[in-house]
Every structure is written in C-alpha cells, then in structure tokens.
One Martini backbone bead per residue (centre of mass of N, CA, C, O) as a GRO file, in nm:
protein
  153
    1MET     BB    1  27.641   5.293   9.264
    2LYS     BB    2  27.443   5.036   9.140
    3PRO     BB    3  27.236   4.990   8.898
    4TYR     BB    4  26.928   4.890   8.820
    5PRO     BB    5  26.758   4.762   8.558
    6ALA     BB    6  26.487   4.903   8.617
    7ALA     BB    7  26.601   5.189   8.616
    8LEU     BB    8  26.697   5.193   8.324
    9GLY     BB    9  26.423   5.136   8.188
   10LEU     BB   10  26.269   5.368   8.311
   11VAL     BB   11  26.431   5.601   8.199
   12ALA     BB   12  26.391   5.527   7.903
   13CYS     BB   13  26.074   5.536   7.915
   14LEU     BB   14  26.054   5.855   8.047
   15ALA     BB   15  26.250   6.066   7.913
   16ALA     BB   16  26.118   6.145   7.644
   17PRO     BB   17  25.870   6.318   7.735
   18ALA     BB   18  26.041   6.525   7.890
   19ALA     BB   19  26.218   6.614   7.642
   20LEU     BB   20  25.922   6.665   7.475
   21ALA     BB   21  25.793   6.903   7.570
   22HIS     BB   22  25.482   7.069   7.566
   23ASP     BB   23  25.383   7.346   7.443
   24GLU     BB   24  25.127   7.549   7.368
   25HIS     BB   25  25.203   7.585   7.070
   26ALA     BB   26  25.242   7.277   7.000
   27MET     BB   27  24.919   7.229   7.107
   28HIS     BB   28  24.774   7.344   6.884
   29GLY     BB   29  24.453   7.186   6.843
   30PHE     BB   30  24.422   7.044   7.090
   31PRO     BB   31  24.257   6.894   7.304
   32GLN     BB   32  24.226   6.967   7.630
   33ALA     BB   33  24.247   6.676   7.740
   34VAL     BB   34  24.516   6.613   7.600
   35LYS     BB   35  24.685   6.834   7.724
   36ALA     BB   36  24.647   6.750   8.019
   37ARG     BB   37  24.757   6.464   7.990
   38MET     BB   38  25.040   6.537   7.884
   39THR     BB   39  25.123   6.709   8.124
   40LEU     BB   40  25.100   6.490   8.336
   41MET     BB   41  25.302   6.284   8.204
   42GLU     BB   42  25.544   6.477   8.211
   43SER     BB   43  25.554   6.493   8.519
   44VAL     BB   44  25.607   6.202   8.566
   45GLY     BB   45  25.872   6.197   8.406
   46ARG     BB   46  26.026   6.401   8.582
   47ASN     BB   47  26.010   6.238   8.847
   48MET     BB   48  26.147   5.984   8.735
   49LYS     BB   49  26.411   6.126   8.657
   50VAL     BB   50  26.498   6.194   8.937
   51LEU     BB   51  26.511   5.901   9.040
   52GLY     BB   52  26.682   5.775   8.812
   53GLY     BB   53  26.934   5.952   8.846
   54MET     BB   54  26.995   5.850   9.131
   55ALA     BB   55  27.001   5.542   9.072
   56LYS     BB   56  27.238   5.581   8.844
   57GLY     BB   57  27.436   5.826   8.949
   58GLU     BB   58  27.394   6.114   8.803
   59THR     BB   59  27.288   6.196   9.083
   60ALA     BB   60  27.262   6.291   9.384
   61PHE     BB   61  27.154   6.191   9.667
   62ASP     BB   62  26.815   6.307   9.782
   63ALA     BB   63  26.579   6.256  10.003
   64ALA     BB   64  26.388   6.497   9.970
   65ARG     BB   65  26.362   6.480   9.661
   66ALA     BB   66  26.271   6.186   9.641
   67ASN     BB   67  26.015   6.213   9.820
   68ALA     BB   68  25.880   6.433   9.649
   69ALA     BB   69  25.862   6.268   9.388
   70ALA     BB   70  25.693   6.034   9.502
   71ALA     BB   71  25.454   6.205   9.596
   72ALA     BB   72  25.387   6.323   9.319
   73LEU     BB   73  25.336   6.052   9.182
   74ALA     BB   74  25.098   5.966   9.351
   75GLU     BB   75  24.919   6.205   9.271
   76GLU     BB   76  24.932   6.166   8.965
   77ALA     BB   77  24.821   5.878   8.954
   78GLY     BB   78  24.543   5.972   9.078
   79ALA     BB   79  24.486   6.158   8.800
   80ILE     BB   80  24.463   5.970   8.549
   81ALA     BB   81  24.167   5.894   8.524
   82ALA     BB   82  24.060   6.183   8.468
   83ALA     BB   83  24.248   6.244   8.221
   84PHE     BB   84  24.135   5.974   8.051
   85ALA     BB   85  23.823   5.973   8.038
   86PRO     BB   86  23.840   6.121   7.795
   87ARG     BB   87  23.799   6.008   7.450
   88GLU     BB   88  24.046   6.169   7.355
   89THR     BB   89  24.241   6.261   7.063
   90HIS     BB   90  24.563   6.255   6.886
   91PRO     BB   91  24.809   6.195   6.659
   92GLU     BB   92  25.041   6.284   6.887
   93SER     BB   93  24.949   6.087   7.070
   94GLU     BB   94  25.047   5.799   7.281
   95ALA     BB   95  24.766   5.708   7.312
   96THR     BB   96  24.584   5.429   7.306
   97PRO     BB   97  24.278   5.277   7.255
   98ARG     BB   98  24.322   5.055   7.477
   99ILE     BB   99  24.254   5.217   7.721
  100TRP     BB  100  23.934   5.212   7.662
  101ASP     BB  101  23.908   4.901   7.601
  102ASP     BB  102  24.098   4.861   7.890
  103TRP     BB  103  24.023   5.020   8.156
  104ASP     BB  104  24.076   4.823   8.393
  105GLY     BB  105  24.374   4.771   8.326
  106PHE     BB  106  24.466   5.064   8.336
  107MET     BB  107  24.376   5.117   8.629
  108ALA     BB  108  24.557   4.902   8.755
  109ARG     BB  109  24.823   5.037   8.670
  110THR     BB  110  24.782   5.309   8.814
  111GLU     BB  111  24.759   5.182   9.096
  112THR     BB  112  25.040   5.062   9.105
  113LEU     BB  113  25.183   5.332   9.094
  114ARG     BB  114  25.053   5.468   9.337
  115ARG     BB  115  25.149   5.260   9.546
  116ALA     BB  116  25.452   5.275   9.494
  117ALA     BB  117  25.482   5.578   9.549
  118GLY     BB  118  25.340   5.590   9.827
  119GLY     BB  119  25.532   5.375   9.961
  120ALA     BB  120  25.796   5.556   9.918
  121ALA     BB  121  25.703   5.794  10.048
  122GLY     BB  122  25.919   5.879  10.318
  123LYS     BB  123  26.144   5.615  10.259
  124LEU     BB  124  26.390   5.774  10.107
  125GLU     BB  125  26.699   5.744  10.290
  126SER     BB  126  26.841   5.578  10.052
  127PRO     BB  127  26.974   5.431   9.781
  128GLU     BB  128  26.857   5.151   9.845
  129ALA     BB  129  26.562   5.238   9.871
  130LEU     BB  130  26.539   5.349   9.588
  131ASN     BB  131  26.610   5.092   9.429
  132ALA     BB  132  26.376   4.927   9.537
  133ALA     BB  133  26.149   5.120   9.433
  134MET     BB  134  26.224   5.113   9.125
  135ARG     BB  135  26.119   4.838   9.057
  136ASP     BB  136  25.816   4.914   9.089
  137LEU     BB  137  25.805   5.172   8.923
  138GLY     BB  138  25.923   5.060   8.660
  139GLY     BB  139  25.717   4.832   8.623
  140ALA     BB  140  25.467   5.011   8.602
  141CYS     BB  141  25.550   5.178   8.358
  142LYS     BB  142  25.623   4.954   8.158
  143ALA     BB  143  25.348   4.809   8.149
  144CYS     BB  144  25.185   5.047   8.044
  145HIS     BB  145  25.351   5.120   7.792
  146LYS     BB  146  25.330   4.848   7.649
  147ASP     BB  147  24.996   4.860   7.627
  148TYR     BB  148  24.930   5.213   7.608
  149ARG     BB  149  25.185   5.297   7.419
  150GLU     BB  150  25.284   5.507   7.146
  151LYS     BB  151  25.553   5.567   6.975
  152LYS     BB  152  25.686   5.871   6.872
  153ASN     BB  153  25.902   6.060   6.642
   0.00000   0.00000   0.00000
C-alpha cells in the first residue's frame, strides 16, 4: 500500500507528543487543567499514530483497531473544548495563547476533527478507506497545529 502525503504529514505532526508522553512526575507543578489537556492531546496523538502507522504500511491494517482508534478520536475531539476552556498555561505547554484569542476558530478546527473521526469510525474496512479518511484527519490536525501549537524542543 502506498502512503498518502497527508498521512505522512499527519504522523510527523502527531508522533512527537505521543513519543514525549508526560508522566505525573514530569508534570509536577503544572496546573491541573494543563495536565488534563496534555493527557488528552497525547491520547489523540496515540490514536492518530495507530491510524498513521497503518496508512503508511508500518503496521498491518486491522479494521477493528482502526475503527476503535477513529471512534476514540471522535470522542477525544469532542472533549477538547472542555479541556481547553480554562485559560491556564505552563511554559512547557505547546498550546499558544492564540487558542483563547481565537476561540471560535479553534473550536471550528476541533469540530472538523470530530466530524472527520466520527465519519470514519465504523467505516474503515480497508486500507483504501483508511487512506481516504487520513486525508481529512491529517488535514484537521495539521491546520490546528499550524495555528495553535508551538513546538517545544
């Protein structure tokens, strides 16, 4: 299976937070809202990594696993608004102040992700269906990260 460019960009965009998962010790001193938000976004990253790995051919396609990841993504995307509602931040957070300055734009992007994931859940029965869904999922993640995420080293 040949990976689609959107899938490659998506995996690059989301693999980093999953690889740098924050344990409770590492987040000592973080406001609780920031911890919860980071944990949620790490889970989004893990689910995207499952889908991206299948789309890139790094892992075997598994319809049940792909559909479960898409369903989890839809649920997680629906929780983003509540997770980001507190205007709390921390120097190590990758969330930029633009999230709260452009709340409507940020919410529109989270809704795009929720719809893309919800629309894919239960319909990922082939690698081709997954690759088609990855274009929308990858685009949603990339657009939000471009405008609302600051990469930390």
